[in-house]
CSV table of C-alpha atoms in Angstrom, one decimal:
chain,number,residue,atom,x,y,z
U,1074,MET,CA,0.0,0.0,-0.1
U,1075,ARG,CA,1.0,3.6,-0.6
U,1076,ILE,CA,1.3,5.6,2.6
U,1077,ALA,CA,1.7,9.4,2.6
U,1078,ARG,CA,2.9,11.6,5.5
U,1079,ALA,CA,3.6,15.2,5.9
U,1080,GLN,CA,5.2,17.3,8.5
U,1081,PRO,CA,6.3,20.9,8.6
U,1082,LEU,CA,10.2,21.0,8.5
U,1083,LEU,CA,13.0,22.9,6.8
U,1084,GLY,CA,10.7,26.0,6.7
U,1085,THR,CA,8.4,24.3,4.3
U,1086,ILE,CA,6.1,21.2,4.2
U,1087,VAL,CA,8.0,17.9,3.7
U,1088,GLU,CA,6.1,15.0,2.2
U,1089,ILE,CA,7.0,11.3,2.6
U,1090,ALA,CA,5.1,9.0,0.3
U,1091,ILE,CA,6.1,5.1,0.4
U,1092,ASP,CA,5.1,1.8,-0.5
U,1093,ALA,CA,4.9,-0.5,2.6
U,1094,ARG,CA,3.5,-3.8,3.7
U,1095,SER,CA,1.9,-2.3,6.7
U,1096,GLN,CA,0.9,0.9,8.5
U,1097,ALA,CA,3.4,0.1,11.4
U,1098,LEU,CA,6.4,-0.3,9.2
U,1099,ALA,CA,5.5,3.0,7.0
U,1100,GLU,CA,5.1,4.8,10.5
U,1101,ARG,CA,8.4,3.6,11.8
U,1102,ALA,CA,10.3,4.3,8.8
U,1103,SER,CA,8.8,7.7,8.1
U,1104,THR,CA,9.3,8.8,11.7
U,1105,ALA,CA,12.9,8.1,11.4
U,1106,ALA,CA,13.1,9.9,8.3
U,1107,PHE,CA,11.5,13.1,9.6
U,1108,ALA,CA,13.7,12.9,12.7
U,1109,THR,CA,16.8,12.9,10.5
U,1110,ILE,CA,15.6,15.8,8.5
U,1111,ALA,CA,14.8,17.7,11.8
U,1112,ARG,CA,18.3,17.0,13.0
U,1113,ILE,CA,19.9,18.3,9.7
U,1114,HIS,CA,17.7,21.4,9.9
U,1115,ALA,CA,18.9,22.1,13.4
U,1116,ALA,CA,22.4,21.8,12.4
U,1117,MET,CA,22.4,23.9,9.2
U,1118,ASN,CA,20.0,26.5,9.8
U,1119,ALA,CA,21.6,29.9,8.9
U,1120,HIS,CA,18.5,31.7,10.5
U,1121,ASP,CA,19.3,30.1,13.8
U,1122,PRO,CA,22.1,31.6,16.0
U,1123,ALA,CA,22.3,28.4,17.9
U,1124,SER,CA,22.8,26.0,15.1
U,1125,GLU,CA,26.1,24.0,14.6
U,1126,LEU,CA,26.6,26.1,11.4
U,1127,ALA,CA,26.1,29.4,13.2
U,1128,ARG,CA,28.6,28.2,15.8
U,1129,LEU,CA,31.2,27.2,13.2
U,1130,CYS,CA,30.9,30.7,11.7
U,1131,GLU,CA,31.5,32.1,15.0
U,1132,ASN,CA,34.6,30.2,15.7
U,1133,ALA,CA,36.4,28.7,12.7
U,1134,HIS,CA,38.3,31.9,11.8
U,1135,LEU,CA,39.8,32.0,15.4
U,1136,ARG,CA,40.6,28.4,15.9
U,1137,PRO,CA,40.1,25.0,14.0
U,1138,THR,CA,36.8,23.8,14.8
U,1139,GLN,CA,35.2,20.3,15.1
U,1140,ILE,CA,32.0,19.6,13.4
U,1141,SER,CA,29.7,16.7,12.7
U,1142,PRO,CA,30.2,14.5,9.6
U,1143,GLY,CA,27.1,15.5,8.0
U,1144,LEU,CA,27.9,19.2,8.2
U,1145,ARG,CA,31.4,18.5,7.0
U,1146,HIS,CA,30.1,16.4,4.1
U,1147,VAL,CA,28.0,19.4,2.9
U,1148,LEU,CA,30.7,21.9,3.2
U,1149,ARG,CA,32.9,19.7,1.1
U,1150,MET,CA,30.4,19.3,-1.6
U,1151,ALA,CA,29.7,23.1,-1.3
U,1152,CYS,CA,33.4,23.8,-1.9
U,1153,LYS,CA,33.6,21.2,-4.8
U,1154,LEU,CA,30.7,22.9,-6.5
U,1155,TYR,CA,32.5,26.3,-5.9
U,1156,ALA,CA,35.6,24.9,-7.8
U,1157,LEU,CA,33.6,23.2,-10.5
U,1158,SER,CA,31.4,26.2,-11.1
U,1159,GLY,CA,34.1,28.7,-11.3
U,1160,GLY,CA,32.9,30.6,-8.1
U,1161,VAL,CA,29.2,30.8,-9.3
U,1162,PHE,CA,28.2,28.5,-6.4
U,1163,ASP,CA,29.3,30.1,-3.2
U,1164,VAL,CA,27.8,29.4,0.2
U,1165,THR,CA,29.6,32.3,1.7
U,1166,ILE,CA,27.3,34.8,0.4
U,1167,ALA,CA,25.2,35.2,3.6
U,1168,ALA,CA,26.7,38.6,4.3
U,1169,ARG,CA,25.1,39.9,1.2
U,1170,LEU,CA,21.8,38.2,2.1
U,1171,ARG,CA,21.7,39.8,5.5
U,1172,ARG,CA,22.4,43.2,4.0
U,1173,SER,CA,19.5,42.8,1.5
U,1174,GLY,CA,17.1,41.5,4.1
U,1175,PHE,CA,16.7,37.9,3.0
U,1176,LEU,CA,18.4,36.7,6.3
U,1177,PRO,CA,18.1,38.3,9.7
U,1178,LYS,CA,21.0,40.6,10.7
U,1179,ASN,CA,23.3,39.3,13.2
U,1180,GLY,CA,25.6,42.3,14.0
U,1181,ARG,CA,28.5,41.1,12.1
U,1182,ARG,CA,30.3,43.1,9.6
U,1183,LEU,CA,32.2,41.1,7.0
U,1184,HIS,CA,34.5,42.1,4.1
U,1185,GLY,CA,35.3,39.8,1.2
U,1186,GLY,CA,35.8,36.2,1.9
U,1187,ASP,CA,34.6,33.3,-0.3
U,1188,SER,CA,34.5,29.5,-0.3
U,1189,GLY,CA,38.2,29.4,-1.0
U,1190,ASP,CA,38.7,30.5,2.6
U,1191,ILE,CA,37.4,27.2,3.8
U,1192,ARG,CA,40.0,24.8,5.0
U,1193,PHE,CA,39.4,21.0,5.7
U,1194,LEU,CA,42.1,19.9,8.2
U,1195,GLU,CA,43.4,16.2,8.3
U,1196,ASP,CA,41.7,15.6,11.8
U,1197,GLY,CA,38.4,16.5,10.4
U,1198,ARG,CA,38.3,20.1,11.9
U,1199,ILE,CA,37.5,23.1,9.8
U,1200,ARG,CA,39.3,26.3,9.5
U,1201,PHE,CA,38.6,29.7,7.9
U,1202,THR,CA,41.3,32.0,6.8
U,1203,GLN,CA,39.1,34.9,7.4
U,1204,PRO,CA,35.7,35.4,9.0
U,1205,LEU,CA,32.9,33.9,6.9
U,1206,ASP,CA,29.2,34.0,6.9
U,1207,ILE,CA,27.7,30.7,5.5
U,1208,ASP,CA,24.3,30.1,4.2
U,1209,LEU,CA,23.7,26.5,3.0
U,1210,GLY,CA,20.1,27.2,1.7
U,1211,GLY,CA,21.2,26.3,-1.7
U,1212,ILE,CA,22.2,22.8,-0.7
U,1213,ALA,CA,21.1,21.7,2.7
U,1214,LYS,CA,17.5,20.9,1.9
U,1215,GLY,CA,18.5,18.7,-0.9
U,1216,TYR,CA,21.0,16.9,1.5
U,1217,ALA,CA,18.4,16.5,4.1
U,1218,VAL,CA,16.0,14.8,1.3
U,1219,ASP,CA,19.0,12.5,0.3
U,1220,ARG,CA,19.5,11.6,3.9
U,1221,ALA,CA,15.8,10.9,4.7
U,1222,VAL,CA,15.8,8.5,1.6
U,1223,ALA,CA,18.8,6.6,2.9
U,1224,VAL,CA,17.0,6.3,6.3
U,1225,LEU,CA,13.7,5.0,4.5
U,1226,LYS,CA,15.8,2.3,2.5
U,1227,ARG,CA,17.6,1.3,5.7
U,1228,ALA,CA,14.2,0.6,7.2
U,1229,GLY,CA,13.3,-1.6,4.5
U,1230,ILE,CA,11.2,0.6,2.2
U,1231,THR,CA,11.9,-0.1,-1.4
U,1232,GLN,CA,9.8,2.4,-3.3
U,1233,GLY,CA,8.9,6.1,-2.5
U,1234,ILE,CA,9.5,9.7,-2.7
U,1235,VAL,CA,10.7,12.4,-0.1
U,1236,ASN,CA,9.6,16.0,-1.2
U,1237,ALA,CA,10.7,18.9,0.7
U,1238,GLY,CA,8.7,21.8,-0.6
U,1239,GLY,CA,9.6,21.1,-4.2
U,1240,ASP,CA,13.2,19.5,-3.8
U,1241,LEU,CA,12.4,15.7,-4.2
U,1242,ARG,CA,13.9,12.4,-4.6
U,1243,VAL,CA,12.5,9.4,-5.9
U,1244,PHE,CA,13.8,5.8,-5.0
U,1245,GLY,CA,12.9,2.3,-6.2
U,1246,PRO,CA,12.3,0.4,-9.3
U,1247,ARG,CA,9.1,2.5,-10.5
U,1248,ALA,CA,9.2,5.8,-12.1
U,1249,GLU,CA,7.0,8.3,-10.3
U,1250,PRO,CA,5.2,11.2,-12.1
U,1251,VAL,CA,6.7,14.7,-11.3
U,1252,HIS,CA,4.7,18.0,-11.8
U,1253,VAL,CA,6.5,21.3,-12.2
U,1254,ARG,CA,4.8,24.8,-11.4
U,1255,ASP,CA,4.3,27.2,-14.3
U,1256,ALA,CA,6.9,29.8,-13.8
U,1257,GLN,CA,4.4,32.5,-14.6
U,1258,ASP,CA,1.5,31.3,-12.8
U,1259,PRO,CA,2.4,28.9,-9.9
U,1260,THR,CA,-1.1,28.0,-9.5
U,1261,VAL,CA,-0.8,26.1,-12.6
U,1262,LEU,CA,0.8,22.5,-12.6
U,1263,HIS,CA,2.4,20.8,-15.6
U,1264,LEU,CA,3.2,17.1,-15.6
U,1265,ALA,CA,6.8,17.0,-16.7
U,1266,GLY,CA,7.4,13.5,-16.8
U,1267,ALA,CA,8.3,10.3,-14.7
U,1268,LEU,CA,11.5,10.0,-12.8
U,1269,ALA,CA,13.1,6.8,-11.4
U,1270,ASN,CA,16.2,6.7,-9.0
U,1271,GLY,CA,16.9,10.4,-9.0
U,1272,ALA,CA,16.0,13.8,-7.7
U,1273,ILE,CA,14.6,16.9,-9.0
U,1274,ALA,CA,14.7,20.5,-7.8
U,1275,THR,CA,13.3,23.7,-8.9
U,1276,THR,CA,14.5,27.2,-8.3
U,1277,ALA,CA,12.1,30.0,-9.2
U,1278,GLY,CA,10.9,33.4,-8.2
U,1279,TYR,CA,7.3,33.1,-7.8
U,1280,TYR,CA,7.2,32.8,-3.9
U,1281,SER,CA,10.7,34.1,-3.1
U,1282,ARG,CA,10.8,37.3,-5.1
U,1283,ARG,CA,10.7,40.7,-3.5
U,1284,GLY,CA,10.3,43.5,-5.9
U,1285,ASN,CA,12.6,42.3,-8.8
U,1286,ARG,CA,15.1,40.3,-6.6
U,1287,THR,CA,15.2,36.8,-5.3
U,1288,PRO,CA,17.7,35.2,-2.8
U,1289,VAL,CA,19.8,33.8,-5.6
U,1290,VAL,CA,22.8,36.0,-5.6
U,1291,ASP,CA,25.7,36.1,-8.3
U,1292,PRO,CA,28.8,35.8,-6.2
U,1293,VAL,CA,30.8,37.6,-9.0
U,1294,THR,CA,28.5,40.6,-9.6
U,1295,GLY,CA,26.6,40.6,-6.1
U,1296,LYS,CA,23.3,40.9,-7.9
U,1297,HIS,CA,20.1,39.2,-7.2
U,1298,ALA,CA,18.6,37.1,-9.9
U,1299,SER,CA,15.0,38.0,-10.7
U,1300,LEU,CA,14.3,34.3,-11.7
U,1301,HIS,CA,11.3,35.2,-14.0
U,1302,GLU,CA,11.8,31.7,-15.8
U,1303,SER,CA,12.1,28.7,-13.5
U,1304,VAL,CA,15.0,26.3,-13.5
U,1305,THR,CA,14.3,22.6,-12.9
U,1306,ILE,CA,17.2,20.1,-12.7
U,1307,ALA,CA,17.2,16.5,-12.5
U,1308,ALA,CA,20.4,15.0,-10.9
U,1309,PRO,CA,21.4,11.6,-9.1
U,1310,THR,CA,21.0,13.3,-5.6
U,1311,CYS,CA,18.9,15.9,-4.4
U,1312,MET,CA,21.7,17.7,-3.0
U,1313,MET,CA,23.2,18.1,-6.3
U,1314,ALA,CA,19.9,19.0,-8.1
U,1315,ASP,CA,19.3,21.7,-5.4
U,1316,ALA,CA,22.8,23.3,-5.8
U,1317,LEU,CA,22.7,23.0,-9.7
U,1318,THR,CA,19.5,24.9,-9.9
U,1319,LYS,CA,21.2,28.0,-8.6
U,1320,ILE,CA,24.2,27.6,-10.9
U,1321,VAL,CA,21.9,27.3,-13.9
U,1322,ALA,CA,19.7,30.1,-12.8
U,1323,LEU,CA,22.8,32.4,-12.9
U,1324,ARG,CA,24.8,30.9,-15.9
U,1325,GLY,CA,22.1,29.4,-18.1
U,1326,ASP,CA,23.5,27.3,-21.1
U,1327,ALA,CA,27.1,28.0,-19.9
U,1328,ALA,CA,26.2,25.5,-17.2
U,1329,THR,CA,25.7,22.6,-19.4
U,1330,PRO,CA,29.1,21.1,-19.4
U,1331,LEU,CA,28.9,21.0,-15.7
U,1332,LEU,CA,25.5,19.4,-15.8
U,1333,ARG,CA,26.8,16.7,-18.1
U,1334,ARG,CA,29.8,16.1,-15.9
U,1335,LEU,CA,27.6,15.5,-12.8
U,1336,ARG,CA,25.2,13.4,-14.8
U,1337,ALA,CA,22.4,16.0,-14.5
U,1338,ARG,CA,20.0,17.6,-16.9
U,1339,ARG,CA,17.8,20.6,-17.2
U,1340,ILE,CA,14.1,19.8,-17.4
U,1341,ALA,CA,11.8,21.9,-19.5
U,1342,ALA,CA,8.5,22.6,-17.6
Q,674,MET,CA,20.7,2.2,-9.8
Q,675,LYS,CA,20.9,4.7,-12.7
Q,676,MET,CA,18.6,7.6,-12.7
Q,677,LYS,CA,15.9,7.4,-15.3
Q,678,TRP,CA,13.9,10.5,-16.6
Q,679,LEU,CA,11.1,9.9,-18.8
Q,680,PRO,CA,9.5,13.2,-20.3
Q,681,LEU,CA,6.1,13.6,-21.5
Q,682,ALA,CA,6.2,13.5,-25.2
Q,683,GLY,CA,4.8,16.1,-27.5
Q,684,THR,CA,1.8,18.6,-26.7
Q,685,ALA,CA,1.1,16.5,-23.7
Q,686,ALA,CA,3.8,18.2,-21.9
Q,687,ALA,CA,1.7,21.3,-21.8
Q,688,LEU,CA,-1.0,19.4,-19.8
Q,689,VAL,CA,-2.4,21.3,-17.1
Q,690,THR,CA,-3.8,19.8,-14.0
Q,691,PRO,CA,-6.3,21.1,-11.6
Q,692,ALA,CA,-5.7,22.4,-8.1
Q,693,HIS,CA,-3.5,20.4,-6.0
Q,694,ALA,CA,-4.8,18.6,-2.9
Q,695,ALA,CA,-3.4,15.9,-0.9
Q,696,THR,CA,-4.4,13.9,2.3
Q,697,TYR,CA,-1.8,12.3,4.6
Q,698,PHE,CA,-2.3,10.6,7.9
Q,699,THR,CA,-5.7,10.5,9.4
Q,700,VAL,CA,-6.4,11.8,12.9
Q,701,ALA,CA,-6.2,8.1,14.1
Q,702,GLN,CA,-3.0,7.5,12.4
Q,703,ALA,CA,-1.5,10.8,13.6
Q,704,GLN,CA,-2.6,10.1,17.2
Q,705,ALA,CA,-1.1,6.6,17.1
Q,706,ALA,CA,2.1,8.1,15.7
Q,707,MET,CA,2.4,10.7,18.4
Q,708,PHE,CA,1.3,8.7,21.4
Q,709,PRO,CA,1.9,5.1,20.7
Q,710,GLY,CA,-0.4,2.8,22.8
Q,711,ALA,CA,-2.4,5.7,24.4
Q,712,LYS,CA,-6.2,6.1,24.4
Q,713,PHE,CA,-7.9,9.4,23.5
Q,714,GLN,CA,-10.9,11.1,24.8
Q,715,ALA,CA,-12.6,13.5,22.6
Q,716,SER,CA,-12.9,16.7,24.8
Q,717,PRO,CA,-14.5,19.4,22.6
Q,718,LEU,CA,-14.2,23.0,23.9
Q,719,GLN,CA,-16.4,26.0,23.6
Q,720,LEU,CA,-14.4,29.1,23.2
Q,721,THR,CA,-15.4,32.4,24.6
Q,722,THR,CA,-15.0,35.8,22.9
Q,723,GLU,CA,-12.1,36.4,25.3
Q,724,ASP,CA,-10.5,33.1,24.3
Q,725,ARG,CA,-10.7,34.0,20.7
Q,726,ALA,CA,-9.4,37.4,21.1
Q,727,ALA,CA,-6.4,36.0,23.0
Q,728,LEU,CA,-5.8,33.2,20.5
Q,729,LEU,CA,-5.8,35.9,17.7
Q,730,ALA,CA,-3.5,38.1,19.7
Q,731,ALA,CA,-1.0,35.2,20.2
Q,732,SER,CA,-0.9,33.9,16.5
Q,733,GLY,CA,-2.4,36.3,14.0
Q,734,VAL,CA,-4.7,33.7,12.8
Q,735,HIS,CA,-8.2,34.9,12.0
Q,736,GLU,CA,-10.1,31.7,11.1
Q,737,PRO,CA,-12.2,30.7,14.0
Q,738,PHE,CA,-10.7,27.9,16.0
Q,739,ASP,CA,-13.0,24.8,15.9
Q,740,GLY,CA,-13.1,23.5,19.4
Q,741,ALA,CA,-14.3,20.0,18.4
Q,742,GLY,CA,-10.7,18.9,17.6
Q,743,VAL,CA,-9.5,18.5,21.0
Q,744,TRP,CA,-8.6,15.1,22.6
Q,745,GLN,CA,-7.2,14.3,26.0
Q,746,VAL,CA,-4.6,11.6,25.9
Q,747,SER,CA,-4.6,8.9,28.4
Q,748,SER,CA,-0.9,9.3,29.2
Q,749,GLY,CA,-1.6,13.0,30.1
Q,750,GLY,CA,-1.1,15.1,27.1
Q,751,TRP,CA,-3.4,16.6,24.4
Q,752,PHE,CA,-3.9,16.1,20.8
Q,753,ILE,CA,-5.4,19.0,18.9
Q,754,THR,CA,-6.5,19.4,15.4
Q,755,ASP,CA,-6.5,22.9,13.8
Q,756,ALA,CA,-6.8,24.4,10.2
Q,757,VAL,CA,-5.0,27.4,8.7
Q,758,VAL,CA,-5.7,29.3,5.6
Q,759,GLY,CA,-3.3,31.1,3.4
Q,760,LYS,CA,-3.9,33.2,0.3
Q,761,HIS,CA,-4.1,30.1,-1.8
Q,762,GLU,CA,-4.0,27.2,0.5
Q,763,LYS,CA,-5.9,25.5,3.3
Q,764,ILE,CA,-3.8,23.1,5.8
Q,765,ARG,CA,-5.5,20.8,8.4
Q,766,TYR,CA,-2.9,19.8,10.9
Q,767,ALA,CA,-2.5,18.3,14.2
Q,768,VAL,CA,-0.3,19.2,17.3
Q,769,GLY,CA,0.4,16.7,20.1
Q,770,LEU,CA,1.3,18.2,23.4
Q,771,ASP,CA,2.7,16.3,26.4
Q,772,ALA,CA,1.5,16.6,30.0
Q,773,GLY,CA,3.8,19.6,30.4
Q,774,GLY,CA,2.4,21.4,27.2
Q,775,ARG,CA,5.4,20.7,25.3
Q,776,ILE,CA,5.2,19.8,21.6
Q,777,VAL,CA,5.8,16.1,20.8
Q,778,GLY,CA,4.8,16.2,17.1
Q,779,ILE,CA,3.3,18.0,14.3
Q,780,GLU,CA,1.5,16.4,11.5
Q,781,ILE,CA,-0.1,17.7,8.4
Q,782,LEU,CA,-3.4,15.9,7.8
Q,783,GLU,CA,-4.7,17.6,4.7
Q,784,TYR,CA,-3.5,20.1,2.3
Q,785,ASN,CA,-5.5,22.1,-0.3
Q,786,GLU,CA,-4.6,24.6,-2.7
Q,787,THR,CA,-7.7,26.7,-3.2
Q,788,TYR,CA,-7.3,28.2,-6.6
Q,789,GLY,CA,-10.1,29.2,-9.2
Q,790,TYR,CA,-9.8,25.7,-10.8
Q,791,GLN,CA,-11.9,24.1,-8.1
Q,792,VAL,CA,-15.0,25.9,-9.2
Q,793,ARG,CA,-14.6,24.9,-12.8
Q,794,ASP,CA,-17.3,22.7,-14.2
Q,795,ALA,CA,-17.0,18.9,-14.6
Q,796,ALA,CA,-16.6,19.1,-18.3
Q,797,TRP,CA,-13.4,20.9,-17.9
Q,798,ARG,CA,-12.0,18.6,-15.4
Q,799,LYS,CA,-13.0,15.6,-17.5
Q,800,GLN,CA,-10.3,16.4,-20.0
Q,801,PHE,CA,-7.6,15.3,-17.7
Q,802,VAL,CA,-9.0,11.9,-17.0
Q,803,GLY,CA,-6.8,9.2,-18.6
Q,804,LYS,CA,-4.7,11.7,-20.3
Q,805,THR,CA,-1.5,11.2,-18.5
Q,806,SER,CA,1.5,8.7,-19.0
Q,807,HIS,CA,1.1,7.3,-15.7
Q,808,ASP,CA,-2.0,5.6,-14.1
Q,809,ALA,CA,-1.0,6.7,-10.8
Q,810,VAL,CA,-2.1,10.4,-11.5
Q,811,ARG,CA,-5.6,10.8,-10.8
Q,812,LEU,CA,-8.0,13.7,-10.1
Q,813,GLY,CA,-8.4,14.2,-6.4
Q,814,LYS,CA,-6.3,13.7,-3.4
Q,815,ASP,CA,-3.2,12.1,-4.9
Q,816,ILE,CA,0.2,13.4,-3.9
Q,817,ARG,CA,1.3,15.2,-7.2
Q,818,ASN,CA,5.0,15.2,-6.6
Q,819,ILE,CA,5.4,18.8,-7.4
Q,820,SER,CA,8.8,20.2,-8.0
Q,821,GLY,CA,8.6,24.0,-7.3
Q,822,ALA,CA,8.2,25.5,-3.8
Q,823,THR,CA,5.0,25.3,-1.9
Q,824,LEU,CA,4.2,28.4,0.0
Q,825,SER,CA,6.2,28.7,3.4
Q,826,CYS,CA,4.8,26.8,6.3
Q,827,LYS,CA,4.5,30.2,8.1
Q,828,HIS,CA,0.8,29.6,8.4
Q,829,VAL,CA,1.4,26.2,10.0
Q,830,THR,CA,3.7,27.9,12.4
Q,831,ASP,CA,1.2,30.7,13.2
Q,832,GLY,CA,-1.4,27.8,13.8
Q,833,VAL,CA,0.9,26.1,16.3
Q,834,HIS,CA,1.3,29.2,18.2
Q,835,ARG,CA,-2.5,29.5,18.6
Q,836,VAL,CA,-2.6,25.8,19.7
Q,837,LEU,CA,-0.1,26.6,22.5
Q,838,ALA,CA,-2.1,29.8,23.4
Q,839,LEU,CA,-5.1,27.5,23.7
Q,840,TYR,CA,-3.4,25.2,25.9
Q,841,GLU,CA,-2.1,27.9,28.2
Q,842,ARG,CA,-5.7,29.5,28.4
Q,843,ARG,CA,-7.8,26.3,28.7
Q,844,LEU,CA,-6.1,23.2,29.0
Q,845,ARG,CA,-3.1,23.6,31.4
Q,846,LYS,CA,-5.0,23.9,34.6
Q,847,GLN,CA,-7.1,20.8,34.1
């Protein structure tokens, strides 16, 4: 039977839809998956001064700082994407987001700095070569979805979808139908196709735009994208799909070689 | 296993579906998930004008709270259902509180996007029946697997504030 469940997490509504032999198994598996998502949210939330991420940013320019394997993994991927995208994907743009009002101000004043200032020490600790303000919003939701899927599989679930407010991952032998919102009118849905064993993420301006700006910032120019067209990316993992939507939103066709290299593709809506 | 994307072919890609609605756990399923093994006693509340004013002040939620959705949990807590309405959405959800008034869980029960499509006539809706590449997509309450943000869950957060205010005002002393 297919069982669907949803909880408010990650600042959105997270749906888990799975095939399970029993309600009890479905409940156990989804409870574990939601708990994992909640843990990741607590650790990586740029809006929360008590999160592990916030504490890292408070300390890592002063002394090497120990962090959890999950946060380290996401930072590694963020830095890899920074390098692969020629600096277009840069999680250190939080300072700019605070100045333009998309993140709450925290009283710090930062000058310069980019993902190149993040150092991974051999003992697992992290060091910044100068103070940095990091926002993992372009990657952490996708990561949480991937981990939730791993938890569901470990619990014995063989087919399902985890969808965190539009960043979704499908697992199992069957392809699942995927809809995309019309970029001009998000009340309209288009059935885009069916996906098996992969993830889809969409970045668009329809709910995040203020005036002509969205929170997607070009690290090179400092300008906010207006995103009048939506960008939908399919990739093997949701973390990749999530991050790649930002890169494609800012670079368009120039990002095609990167998509190919990461076994991802842009989906027409 | 390799990722597979099967796009919708030709003009069908422009297919439009009517308003999205989804049902998740029922009240009974949410109760069992939040309070395993417990029993539930329906304890409907009648709210006074002062109660309603206090809830509005605490949460900003204008829709009247339905006092019928309150259950006392045998282990000492409370299970409360509520609904919040946004510009284009209605969300029915449930909050579990332990004996000390702390949140043990929040479940979304039902999600409805309330666009103009819902008033369209049966003939318009009929065009979607059978016209997909996947049998799993039906009109009605199926999960649509939408890529593209939902509206934020701010409304649910506001609703939870009002449930907590309700607990403080009417349930805590019991």
